[in-house]
Amino acid sequence: MISSVGQRCRAQHGFIEEETGRGTKRERWWRVVEDTKVLETAEFHDDPDTRGALSVYMHELVQQYFSRVTNHLSESWDGDWQRAGTISDWRDLRMTPAQLKSLNDELMAVIARHTLEPGAEAAPGALPIIVQIQSFPRKGRGNG
């Protein structure tokens, strides 16, 4: 159970919201806010008090992304689903920070166009889809 302080903190940051119309005077119900969250890691990078926690969190997040892909690879899918998905890698791009930000903004806009509005009904046969995007600079070392 989450303490009332924990609930207020999560609500203050937009992670949960109160379900009005449920509960009693003494009992409050909460639900997860279904919204895209973006963590701006640059805001924490220079803070020595949060840098370690951020590093642990980011490594755990990348491990979860990796696990999603390996789980998918171990599953059996029919031909239509096999041909529809992709695991792709582009390593020959050269960009400035502004160009990389623009690329990410464009990719997010494409995802937003394909995201159902709250309460909208998915197409018959539609399954939940995971789209993972990682885009980052790399130091010049070889072709890999």
Short mmCIF file of N, CA, C and O in Angstrom, two decimals:
data_model
loop_
_atom_site.label_atom_id
_atom_site.label_comp_id
_atom_site.label_asym_id
_atom_site.label_seq_id
_atom_site.Cartn_x
_atom_site.Cartn_y
_atom_site.Cartn_z
N MET A 1 0.83 -1.17 0.00
CA MET A 1 0.00 0.00 0.00
C MET A 1 0.88 1.25 0.00
O MET A 1 1.90 1.29 0.67
N ILE A 2 0.50 2.24 -0.75
CA ILE A 2 1.25 3.48 -0.84
C ILE A 2 0.77 4.43 0.25
O ILE A 2 -0.44 4.58 0.46
N SER A 3 1.70 5.07 0.94
CA SER A 3 1.30 6.04 1.95
C SER A 3 0.65 7.24 1.30
O SER A 3 0.80 7.48 0.10
N SER A 4 -0.08 8.01 2.10
CA SER A 4 -0.73 9.20 1.54
C SER A 4 0.30 10.20 1.03
O SER A 4 0.07 10.88 0.05
N VAL A 5 1.46 10.26 1.68
CA VAL A 5 2.54 11.15 1.20
C VAL A 5 3.03 10.66 -0.16
O VAL A 5 3.22 11.44 -1.09
N GLY A 6 3.23 9.35 -0.28
CA GLY A 6 3.67 8.78 -1.56
C GLY A 6 2.65 9.01 -2.66
O GLY A 6 3.00 9.31 -3.79
N GLN A 7 1.37 8.88 -2.31
CA GLN A 7 0.32 9.13 -3.30
C GLN A 7 0.33 10.58 -3.76
O GLN A 7 0.22 10.86 -4.94
N ARG A 8 0.45 11.50 -2.82
CA ARG A 8 0.48 12.93 -3.18
C ARG A 8 1.67 13.23 -4.08
O ARG A 8 1.56 13.98 -5.04
N CYS A 9 2.82 12.63 -3.77
CA CYS A 9 4.02 12.86 -4.57
C CYS A 9 3.82 12.33 -6.00
O CYS A 9 4.11 13.02 -6.96
N ARG A 10 3.28 11.13 -6.13
CA ARG A 10 3.03 10.56 -7.46
C ARG A 10 1.98 11.37 -8.21
O ARG A 10 2.08 11.57 -9.41
N ALA A 11 0.96 11.84 -7.49
CA ALA A 11 -0.08 12.66 -8.11
C ALA A 11 0.49 14.01 -8.54
O ALA A 11 0.19 14.50 -9.62
N GLN A 12 1.31 14.60 -7.69
CA GLN A 12 1.91 15.91 -7.99
C GLN A 12 2.73 15.85 -9.28
O GLN A 12 2.77 16.80 -10.04
N HIS A 13 3.38 14.73 -9.53
CA HIS A 13 4.22 14.58 -10.71
C HIS A 13 3.49 13.96 -11.89
O HIS A 13 4.09 13.67 -12.92
N GLY A 14 2.18 13.74 -11.76
CA GLY A 14 1.37 13.30 -12.88
C GLY A 14 1.37 11.81 -13.15
O GLY A 14 0.93 11.38 -14.21
N PHE A 15 1.86 10.99 -12.22
CA PHE A 15 1.89 9.55 -12.44
C PHE A 15 0.56 8.87 -12.11
O PHE A 15 0.22 7.86 -12.69
N ILE A 16 -0.16 9.43 -11.14
CA ILE A 16 -1.47 8.90 -10.77
C ILE A 16 -2.44 10.05 -10.60
O ILE A 16 -2.04 11.20 -10.46
N GLU A 17 -3.74 9.69 -10.63
CA GLU A 17 -4.77 10.69 -10.37
C GLU A 17 -5.86 10.02 -9.55
O GLU A 17 -6.04 8.81 -9.62
N GLU A 18 -6.57 10.83 -8.80
CA GLU A 18 -7.63 10.28 -7.97
C GLU A 18 -8.82 9.90 -8.83
O GLU A 18 -9.18 10.60 -9.77
N GLU A 19 -9.42 8.75 -8.51
CA GLU A 19 -10.65 8.33 -9.17
C GLU A 19 -11.80 8.90 -8.37
O GLU A 19 -12.19 8.36 -7.35
N THR A 20 -12.33 10.01 -8.84
CA THR A 20 -13.45 10.62 -8.14
C THR A 20 -14.68 9.76 -8.35
O THR A 20 -14.83 9.08 -9.36
N GLY A 21 -15.56 9.75 -7.36
CA GLY A 21 -16.76 8.93 -7.45
C GLY A 21 -16.58 7.54 -6.91
O GLY A 21 -17.51 6.75 -6.87
N ARG A 22 -15.35 7.18 -6.52
CA ARG A 22 -15.08 5.88 -5.91
C ARG A 22 -14.61 6.10 -4.48
O ARG A 22 -14.05 7.13 -4.17
N GLY A 23 -14.82 5.14 -3.67
CA GLY A 23 -14.34 5.22 -2.30
C GLY A 23 -15.34 5.89 -1.39
O GLY A 23 -16.49 6.15 -1.74
N THR A 24 -14.87 6.18 -0.20
CA THR A 24 -15.70 6.80 0.83
C THR A 24 -14.97 8.03 1.33
O THR A 24 -13.93 8.39 0.81
N LYS A 25 -15.51 8.64 2.38
CA LYS A 25 -14.83 9.81 2.96
C LYS A 25 -13.45 9.46 3.47
O LYS A 25 -12.54 10.27 3.45
N ARG A 26 -13.28 8.23 3.94
CA ARG A 26 -11.99 7.81 4.51
C ARG A 26 -11.13 7.05 3.50
O ARG A 26 -9.96 6.83 3.75
N GLU A 27 -11.72 6.64 2.40
CA GLU A 27 -11.01 5.79 1.44
C GLU A 27 -10.94 6.51 0.10
O GLU A 27 -11.95 6.95 -0.43
N ARG A 28 -9.72 6.63 -0.44
CA ARG A 28 -9.54 7.28 -1.73
C ARG A 28 -8.96 6.27 -2.72
O ARG A 28 -8.10 5.48 -2.38
N TRP A 29 -9.45 6.30 -3.96
CA TRP A 29 -8.99 5.40 -5.00
C TRP A 29 -8.15 6.21 -6.00
O TRP A 29 -8.46 7.35 -6.31
N TRP A 30 -7.11 5.55 -6.51
CA TRP A 30 -6.18 6.20 -7.44
C TRP A 30 -6.05 5.33 -8.67
O TRP A 30 -6.21 4.12 -8.63
N ARG A 31 -5.72 5.94 -9.79
CA ARG A 31 -5.45 5.19 -11.02
C ARG A 31 -4.21 5.79 -11.69
O ARG A 31 -3.89 6.96 -11.54
N VAL A 32 -3.54 4.94 -12.46
CA VAL A 32 -2.35 5.36 -13.20
C VAL A 32 -2.78 6.28 -14.32
O VAL A 32 -3.76 6.01 -15.01
N VAL A 33 -2.05 7.36 -14.51
CA VAL A 33 -2.31 8.26 -15.63
C VAL A 33 -1.61 7.67 -16.85
O VAL A 33 -0.39 7.48 -16.85
N GLU A 34 -2.41 7.31 -17.84
CA GLU A 34 -1.87 6.74 -19.07
C GLU A 34 -1.38 7.88 -19.95
O GLU A 34 -2.14 8.48 -20.70
N ASP A 35 -0.11 8.19 -19.82
CA ASP A 35 0.46 9.31 -20.54
C ASP A 35 1.92 8.99 -20.80
O ASP A 35 2.56 8.29 -20.01
N THR A 36 2.44 9.49 -21.87
CA THR A 36 3.85 9.30 -22.18
C THR A 36 4.69 10.15 -21.25
O THR A 36 4.44 11.33 -21.08
N LYS A 37 5.67 9.54 -20.64
CA LYS A 37 6.60 10.25 -19.77
C LYS A 37 7.96 10.31 -20.48
O LYS A 37 8.42 9.33 -21.04
N VAL A 38 8.58 11.47 -20.44
CA VAL A 38 9.90 11.64 -21.03
C VAL A 38 10.84 12.10 -19.93
O VAL A 38 10.59 13.11 -19.28
N LEU A 39 11.89 11.34 -19.73
CA LEU A 39 12.89 11.68 -18.73
C LEU A 39 14.01 12.43 -19.43
O LEU A 39 14.69 11.88 -20.30
N GLU A 40 14.19 13.68 -19.09
CA GLU A 40 15.28 14.48 -19.65
C GLU A 40 16.52 14.24 -18.79
O GLU A 40 16.74 14.92 -17.79
N THR A 41 17.34 13.27 -19.19
CA THR A 41 18.49 12.88 -18.39
C THR A 41 19.51 14.01 -18.25
O THR A 41 20.23 14.06 -17.25
N ALA A 42 19.57 14.91 -19.21
CA ALA A 42 20.52 16.03 -19.13
C ALA A 42 20.27 16.89 -17.90
O ALA A 42 21.19 17.50 -17.37
N GLU A 43 19.03 16.93 -17.43
CA GLU A 43 18.70 17.73 -16.25
C GLU A 43 19.35 17.18 -14.99
O GLU A 43 19.53 17.90 -14.01
N PHE A 44 19.73 15.90 -14.97
CA PHE A 44 20.28 15.26 -13.79
C PHE A 44 21.77 14.94 -13.91
O PHE A 44 22.41 14.63 -12.93
N HIS A 45 22.30 15.01 -15.12
CA HIS A 45 23.67 14.56 -15.38
C HIS A 45 24.71 15.29 -14.55
O HIS A 45 25.68 14.69 -14.09
N ASP A 46 24.56 16.57 -14.37
CA ASP A 46 25.58 17.36 -13.66
C ASP A 46 25.37 17.43 -12.16
O ASP A 46 26.14 18.06 -11.45
N ASP A 47 24.33 16.78 -11.66
CA ASP A 47 24.04 16.80 -10.22
C ASP A 47 24.63 15.55 -9.59
O ASP A 47 24.13 14.44 -9.80
N PRO A 48 25.69 15.70 -8.79
CA PRO A 48 26.33 14.52 -8.20
C PRO A 48 25.41 13.72 -7.28
O PRO A 48 25.59 12.53 -7.10
N ASP A 49 24.39 14.39 -6.72
CA ASP A 49 23.46 13.68 -5.83
C ASP A 49 22.52 12.75 -6.59
O ASP A 49 21.98 11.80 -6.01
N THR A 50 22.26 13.01 -7.86
CA THR A 50 21.33 12.17 -8.62
C THR A 50 22.00 11.36 -9.72
O THR A 50 21.39 10.44 -10.26
N ARG A 51 23.23 11.67 -10.06
CA ARG A 51 23.91 10.99 -11.17
C ARG A 51 23.99 9.48 -10.98
O ARG A 51 23.71 8.71 -11.89
N GLY A 52 24.33 9.03 -9.77
CA GLY A 52 24.43 7.59 -9.51
C GLY A 52 23.08 6.89 -9.65
O GLY A 52 22.98 5.83 -10.28
N ALA A 53 22.05 7.49 -9.07
CA ALA A 53 20.71 6.90 -9.17
C ALA A 53 20.23 6.89 -10.61
O ALA A 53 19.61 5.92 -11.07
N LEU A 54 20.51 7.95 -11.34
CA LEU A 54 20.13 8.02 -12.75
C LEU A 54 20.82 6.92 -13.55
O LEU A 54 20.20 6.25 -14.37
N SER A 55 22.10 6.70 -13.27
CA SER A 55 22.84 5.66 -13.97
C SER A 55 22.24 4.28 -13.71
O SER A 55 22.05 3.50 -14.64
N VAL A 56 21.92 3.99 -12.46
CA VAL A 56 21.30 2.70 -12.12
C VAL A 56 19.96 2.57 -12.83
O VAL A 56 19.66 1.53 -13.42
N TYR A 57 19.16 3.62 -12.77
CA TYR A 57 17.84 3.59 -13.42
C TYR A 57 17.97 3.37 -14.93
O TYR A 57 17.27 2.53 -15.50
N MET A 58 18.86 4.10 -15.58
CA MET A 58 19.01 3.97 -17.03
C MET A 58 19.52 2.59 -17.43
O MET A 58 19.06 2.01 -18.41
N HIS A 59 20.44 2.03 -16.66
CA HIS A 59 20.92 0.68 -16.96
C HIS A 59 19.79 -0.34 -16.81
O HIS A 59 19.67 -1.27 -17.60
N GLU A 60 18.97 -0.17 -15.79
CA GLU A 60 17.83 -1.08 -15.60
C GLU A 60 16.83 -0.94 -16.74
O GLU A 60 16.29 -1.93 -17.24
N LEU A 61 16.59 0.29 -17.17
CA LEU A 61 15.66 0.53 -18.28
C LEU A 61 16.16 -0.13 -19.56
O LEU A 61 15.40 -0.80 -20.26
N VAL A 62 17.44 0.03 -19.86
CA VAL A 62 18.01 -0.60 -21.06
C VAL A 62 17.93 -2.12 -20.95
O VAL A 62 17.66 -2.81 -21.95
N GLN A 63 18.15 -2.65 -19.76
CA GLN A 63 18.02 -4.10 -19.57
C GLN A 63 16.59 -4.57 -19.85
O GLN A 63 16.38 -5.61 -20.45
N GLN A 64 15.60 -3.77 -19.43
CA GLN A 64 14.20 -4.11 -19.72
C GLN A 64 13.94 -4.07 -21.22
O GLN A 64 13.25 -4.95 -21.76
N TYR A 65 14.49 -3.09 -21.92
CA TYR A 65 14.34 -3.01 -23.37
C TYR A 65 14.94 -4.25 -24.02
O TYR A 65 14.34 -4.86 -24.91
N PHE A 66 16.15 -4.62 -23.59
CA PHE A 66 16.82 -5.81 -24.12
C PHE A 66 15.97 -7.05 -23.87
O PHE A 66 15.79 -7.88 -24.77
N SER A 67 15.41 -7.17 -22.66
CA SER A 67 14.59 -8.34 -22.33
C SER A 67 13.35 -8.42 -23.20
O SER A 67 12.93 -9.51 -23.60
N ARG A 68 12.75 -7.28 -23.52
CA ARG A 68 11.57 -7.29 -24.40
C ARG A 68 11.93 -7.87 -25.77
O ARG A 68 11.17 -8.67 -26.32
N VAL A 69 13.07 -7.48 -26.30
CA VAL A 69 13.48 -7.97 -27.62
C VAL A 69 13.78 -9.46 -27.55
O VAL A 69 13.32 -10.24 -28.39
N THR A 70 14.54 -9.89 -26.55
CA THR A 70 14.88 -11.31 -26.47
C THR A 70 13.64 -12.16 -26.22
O THR A 70 13.54 -13.27 -26.75
N ASN A 71 12.69 -11.66 -25.43
CA ASN A 71 11.43 -12.39 -25.24
C ASN A 71 10.68 -12.53 -26.56
O ASN A 71 10.16 -13.59 -26.88
N HIS A 72 10.63 -11.44 -27.33
CA HIS A 72 9.96 -11.49 -28.63
C HIS A 72 10.63 -12.53 -29.54
O HIS A 72 9.94 -13.30 -30.21
N LEU A 73 11.94 -12.55 -29.57
CA LEU A 73 12.65 -13.49 -30.43
C LEU A 73 12.40 -14.94 -30.05
O LEU A 73 12.47 -15.83 -30.90
N SER A 74 12.08 -15.19 -28.79
CA SER A 74 11.84 -16.57 -28.36
C SER A 74 10.39 -17.01 -28.58
O SER A 74 10.07 -18.18 -28.39
N GLU A 75 9.53 -16.08 -28.99
CA GLU A 75 8.12 -16.40 -29.22
C GLU A 75 7.87 -16.80 -30.67
O GLU A 75 8.62 -16.43 -31.57
N SER A 76 6.81 -17.52 -30.89
CA SER A 76 6.43 -17.95 -32.23
C SER A 76 5.30 -17.07 -32.74
O SER A 76 4.26 -16.93 -32.07
N TRP A 77 5.48 -16.47 -33.91
CA TRP A 77 4.48 -15.60 -34.51
C TRP A 77 4.17 -16.07 -35.91
O TRP A 77 5.05 -16.58 -36.60
N ASP A 78 2.91 -15.87 -36.35
CA ASP A 78 2.58 -16.27 -37.72
C ASP A 78 3.27 -15.33 -38.71
O ASP A 78 3.82 -14.30 -38.34
N GLY A 79 3.22 -15.69 -39.97
CA GLY A 79 3.95 -14.97 -41.02
C GLY A 79 3.64 -13.50 -41.12
O GLY A 79 4.54 -12.68 -41.31
N ASP A 80 2.36 -13.11 -41.02
CA ASP A 80 2.01 -11.70 -41.12
C ASP A 80 2.68 -10.88 -40.03
O ASP A 80 3.23 -9.81 -40.27
N TRP A 81 2.64 -11.39 -38.77
CA TRP A 81 3.29 -10.68 -37.68
C TRP A 81 4.81 -10.71 -37.83
O TRP A 81 5.48 -9.73 -37.52
N GLN A 82 5.34 -11.82 -38.31
CA GLN A 82 6.80 -11.91 -38.53
C GLN A 82 7.28 -10.85 -39.52
O GLN A 82 8.30 -10.22 -39.33
N ARG A 83 6.50 -10.66 -40.60
CA ARG A 83 6.89 -9.69 -41.63
C ARG A 83 6.62 -8.25 -41.22
O ARG A 83 7.21 -7.32 -41.75
N ALA A 84 5.71 -8.03 -40.27
CA ALA A 84 5.32 -6.67 -39.90
C ALA A 84 6.32 -5.99 -38.96
O ALA A 84 6.50 -4.78 -39.02
N GLY A 85 6.95 -6.75 -38.08
CA GLY A 85 7.87 -6.17 -37.11
C GLY A 85 9.26 -5.97 -37.69
O GLY A 85 9.57 -6.42 -38.79
N THR A 86 10.08 -5.28 -36.94
CA THR A 86 11.47 -5.09 -37.37
C THR A 86 12.37 -4.86 -36.17
O THR A 86 11.94 -4.33 -35.14
N ILE A 87 13.57 -5.30 -36.30
CA ILE A 87 14.65 -4.92 -35.39
C ILE A 87 15.72 -4.36 -36.32
O ILE A 87 16.35 -5.09 -37.07
N SER A 88 15.85 -3.06 -36.30
CA SER A 88 16.70 -2.36 -37.28
C SER A 88 17.78 -1.56 -36.57
O SER A 88 17.66 -1.20 -35.41
N ASP A 89 18.81 -1.27 -37.34
CA ASP A 89 19.97 -0.57 -36.80
C ASP A 89 20.57 0.30 -37.91
O ASP A 89 20.90 -0.22 -38.98
N TRP A 90 20.65 1.57 -37.68
CA TRP A 90 21.30 2.48 -38.63
C TRP A 90 22.52 3.06 -37.94
O TRP A 90 22.39 3.76 -36.94
N ARG A 91 23.70 2.81 -38.47
CA ARG A 91 24.93 3.28 -37.84
C ARG A 91 25.69 4.27 -38.69
O ARG A 91 26.75 4.72 -38.31
N ASP A 92 25.17 4.61 -39.84
CA ASP A 92 25.93 5.47 -40.75
C ASP A 92 25.42 6.91 -40.80
O ASP A 92 25.77 7.66 -41.68
N LEU A 93 24.60 7.30 -39.82
CA LEU A 93 24.10 8.67 -39.78
C LEU A 93 25.15 9.58 -39.17
O LEU A 93 25.90 9.18 -38.29
N ARG A 94 25.20 10.81 -39.65
CA ARG A 94 26.07 11.84 -39.07
C ARG A 94 25.19 13.05 -38.81
O ARG A 94 24.56 13.58 -39.73
N MET A 95 25.11 13.49 -37.55
CA MET A 95 24.20 14.57 -37.19
C MET A 95 24.81 15.48 -36.15
O MET A 95 25.67 15.06 -35.38
N THR A 96 24.26 16.67 -36.11
CA THR A 96 24.55 17.61 -35.01
C THR A 96 23.54 17.33 -33.91
O THR A 96 22.53 16.64 -34.14
N PRO A 97 23.75 17.87 -32.71
CA PRO A 97 22.74 17.69 -31.67
C PRO A 97 21.36 18.19 -32.10
O PRO A 97 20.34 17.55 -31.82
N ALA A 98 21.30 19.31 -32.79
CA ALA A 98 20.00 19.84 -33.25
C ALA A 98 19.34 18.90 -34.25
O ALA A 98 18.12 18.71 -34.21
N GLN A 99 20.11 18.31 -35.14
CA GLN A 99 19.55 17.38 -36.11
C GLN A 99 19.04 16.11 -35.42
O GLN A 99 17.99 15.59 -35.77
N LEU A 100 19.79 15.63 -34.43
CA LEU A 100 19.35 14.44 -33.69
C LEU A 100 18.06 14.72 -32.93
O LEU A 100 17.14 13.91 -32.94
N LYS A 101 17.97 15.88 -32.31
CA LYS A 101 16.73 16.26 -31.61
C LYS A 101 15.58 16.35 -32.60
O LYS A 101 14.47 15.86 -32.32
N SER A 102 15.80 16.90 -33.76
CA SER A 102 14.76 17.00 -34.79
C SER A 102 14.31 15.61 -35.23
O SER A 102 13.11 15.35 -35.39
N LEU A 103 15.25 14.71 -35.44
CA LEU A 103 14.92 13.33 -35.82
C LEU A 103 14.04 12.69 -34.74
O LEU A 103 13.01 12.09 -35.04
N ASN A 104 14.44 12.84 -33.47
CA ASN A 104 13.66 12.25 -32.38
C ASN A 104 12.27 12.86 -32.30
O ASN A 104 11.29 12.14 -32.09
N ASP A 105 12.16 14.18 -32.49
CA ASP A 105 10.85 14.83 -32.48
C ASP A 105 9.96 14.28 -33.60
O ASP A 105 8.77 14.04 -33.40
N GLU A 106 10.54 14.08 -34.79
CA GLU A 106 9.78 13.52 -35.91
C GLU A 106 9.32 12.10 -35.61
O GLU A 106 8.17 11.73 -35.91
N LEU A 107 10.20 11.29 -35.05
CA LEU A 107 9.83 9.91 -34.71
C LEU A 107 8.72 9.88 -33.67
O LEU A 107 7.78 9.09 -33.78
N MET A 108 8.80 10.75 -32.67
CA MET A 108 7.76 10.82 -31.65
C MET A 108 6.43 11.25 -32.26
O MET A 108 5.37 10.75 -31.87
N ALA A 109 6.47 12.16 -33.24
CA ALA A 109 5.24 12.61 -33.89
C ALA A 109 4.60 11.46 -34.68
O ALA A 109 3.37 11.32 -34.70
N VAL A 110 5.41 10.64 -35.31
CA VAL A 110 4.88 9.47 -36.04
C VAL A 110 4.22 8.52 -35.06
O VAL A 110 3.10 8.04 -35.31
N ILE A 111 4.86 8.24 -33.94
CA ILE A 111 4.28 7.35 -32.93
C ILE A 111 2.97 7.94 -32.42
O ILE A 111 1.97 7.23 -32.27
N ALA A 112 2.95 9.24 -32.17
CA ALA A 112 1.73 9.90 -31.67
C ALA A 112 0.58 9.74 -32.67
O ALA A 112 -0.58 9.54 -32.25
N ARG A 113 0.87 9.80 -33.97
CA ARG A 113 -0.19 9.64 -34.97
C ARG A 113 -0.78 8.23 -34.94
O ARG A 113 -1.92 8.02 -35.35
N HIS A 114 -0.02 7.26 -34.49
CA HIS A 114 -0.47 5.87 -34.46
C HIS A 114 -0.96 5.44 -33.09
O HIS A 114 -1.26 4.26 -32.88
N THR A 115 -1.03 6.36 -32.15
CA THR A 115 -1.48 6.06 -30.79
C THR A 115 -2.97 6.35 -30.68
O THR A 115 -3.42 7.43 -31.05
N LEU A 116 -3.72 5.35 -30.20
CA LEU A 116 -5.16 5.52 -30.05
C LEU A 116 -5.47 6.61 -29.03
O LEU A 116 -4.80 6.73 -28.01
N GLU A 117 -6.51 7.36 -29.30
CA GLU A 117 -7.01 8.34 -28.34
C GLU A 117 -7.63 7.58 -27.17
O GLU A 117 -8.14 6.48 -27.35
N PRO A 118 -7.58 8.15 -25.96
CA PRO A 118 -8.21 7.47 -24.83
C PRO A 118 -9.68 7.16 -25.14
O PRO A 118 -10.41 8.00 -25.64
N GLY A 119 -10.07 5.93 -24.86
CA GLY A 119 -11.44 5.51 -25.10
C GLY A 119 -11.70 5.00 -26.51
O GLY A 119 -12.75 4.44 -26.78
N ALA A 120 -10.76 5.22 -27.43
CA ALA A 120 -10.94 4.74 -28.81
C ALA A 120 -10.77 3.23 -28.85
O ALA A 120 -10.04 2.65 -28.06
N GLU A 121 -11.43 2.63 -29.79
CA GLU A 121 -11.40 1.18 -29.93
C GLU A 121 -10.31 0.78 -30.95
O GLU A 121 -10.20 1.36 -32.03
N ALA A 122 -9.51 -0.21 -30.60
CA ALA A 122 -8.49 -0.73 -31.50
C ALA A 122 -9.15 -1.51 -32.64
O ALA A 122 -10.25 -2.02 -32.50
N ALA A 123 -8.44 -1.58 -33.75
CA ALA A 123 -8.93 -2.34 -34.91
C ALA A 123 -9.05 -3.82 -34.56
O ALA A 123 -8.28 -4.32 -33.72
N PRO A 124 -9.98 -4.53 -35.19
CA PRO A 124 -10.08 -5.97 -34.95
C PRO A 124 -8.75 -6.66 -35.27
O PRO A 124 -8.12 -6.35 -36.28
N GLY A 125 -8.31 -7.53 -34.39
CA GLY A 125 -7.05 -8.25 -34.58
C GLY A 125 -5.82 -7.48 -34.13
O GLY A 125 -4.71 -7.99 -34.23
N ALA A 126 -6.01 -6.25 -33.64
CA ALA A 126 -4.87 -5.45 -33.19
C ALA A 126 -4.32 -6.01 -31.89
O ALA A 126 -5.07 -6.44 -31.02
N LEU A 127 -3.02 -6.04 -31.77
CA LEU A 127 -2.34 -6.47 -30.56
C LEU A 127 -1.54 -5.30 -29.99
O LEU A 127 -1.18 -4.37 -30.73
N PRO A 128 -1.21 -5.34 -28.71
CA PRO A 128 -0.33 -4.31 -28.15
C PRO A 128 1.03 -4.35 -28.85
O PRO A 128 1.56 -5.43 -29.10
N ILE A 129 1.56 -3.20 -29.16
CA ILE A 129 2.83 -3.08 -29.88
C ILE A 129 3.82 -2.30 -29.04
O ILE A 129 3.46 -1.29 -28.43
N ILE A 130 5.05 -2.74 -29.03
CA ILE A 130 6.13 -2.02 -28.35
C ILE A 130 7.00 -1.39 -29.44
O ILE A 130 7.44 -2.07 -30.37
N VAL A 131 7.23 -0.10 -29.32
CA VAL A 131 8.19 0.59 -30.17
C VAL A 131 9.27 1.12 -29.25
O VAL A 131 8.98 1.87 -28.33
N GLN A 132 10.49 0.71 -29.46
CA GLN A 132 11.61 1.18 -28.65
C GLN A 132 12.51 2.02 -29.54
O GLN A 132 12.87 1.58 -30.63
N ILE A 133 12.85 3.19 -29.07
CA ILE A 133 13.74 4.06 -29.85
C ILE A 133 14.92 4.43 -28.97
O ILE A 133 14.74 4.91 -27.86
N GLN A 134 16.08 4.15 -29.44
CA GLN A 134 17.30 4.62 -28.81
C GLN A 134 18.09 5.35 -29.88
O GLN A 134 18.34 4.81 -30.95
N SER A 135 18.41 6.59 -29.62
CA SER A 135 19.25 7.34 -30.55
C SER A 135 20.27 8.10 -29.72
O SER A 135 19.90 8.81 -28.78
N PHE A 136 21.52 7.90 -30.03
CA PHE A 136 22.57 8.50 -29.22
C PHE A 136 23.85 8.61 -30.03
O PHE A 136 24.08 7.83 -30.96
N PRO A 137 24.69 9.58 -29.69
CA PRO A 137 25.97 9.69 -30.39
C PRO A 137 26.91 8.60 -29.91
O PRO A 137 26.72 8.02 -28.84
N ARG A 138 27.91 8.33 -30.69
CA ARG A 138 28.93 7.38 -30.27
C ARG A 138 30.29 7.94 -30.62
O ARG A 138 30.43 8.70 -31.58
N LYS A 139 31.25 7.57 -29.85
CA LYS A 139 32.63 8.00 -30.13
C LYS A 139 33.09 7.30 -31.39
O LYS A 139 32.70 6.18 -31.67
N GLY A 140 33.92 7.95 -32.17
CA GLY A 140 34.41 7.36 -33.42
C GLY A 140 35.34 6.19 -33.17
O GLY A 140 36.50 6.37 -32.88
N ARG A 141 34.78 4.98 -33.27
CA ARG A 141 35.60 3.78 -33.15
C ARG A 141 35.11 2.73 -34.12
O ARG A 141 34.09 2.10 -33.92
N GLY A 142 35.80 2.58 -35.20
CA GLY A 142 35.48 1.54 -36.18
C GLY A 142 34.14 1.74 -36.85
O GLY A 142 33.57 2.81 -36.86
N ASN A 143 33.64 0.66 -37.40
CA ASN A 143 32.37 0.69 -38.13
C ASN A 143 31.22 0.13 -37.33
O ASN A 143 30.10 0.07 -37.83
N GLY A 144 31.41 -0.39 -36.13
CA GLY A 144 30.34 -1.05 -35.38
C GLY A 144 29.76 -0.14 -34.39
O GLY A 144 28.82 -0.18 -33.78
#
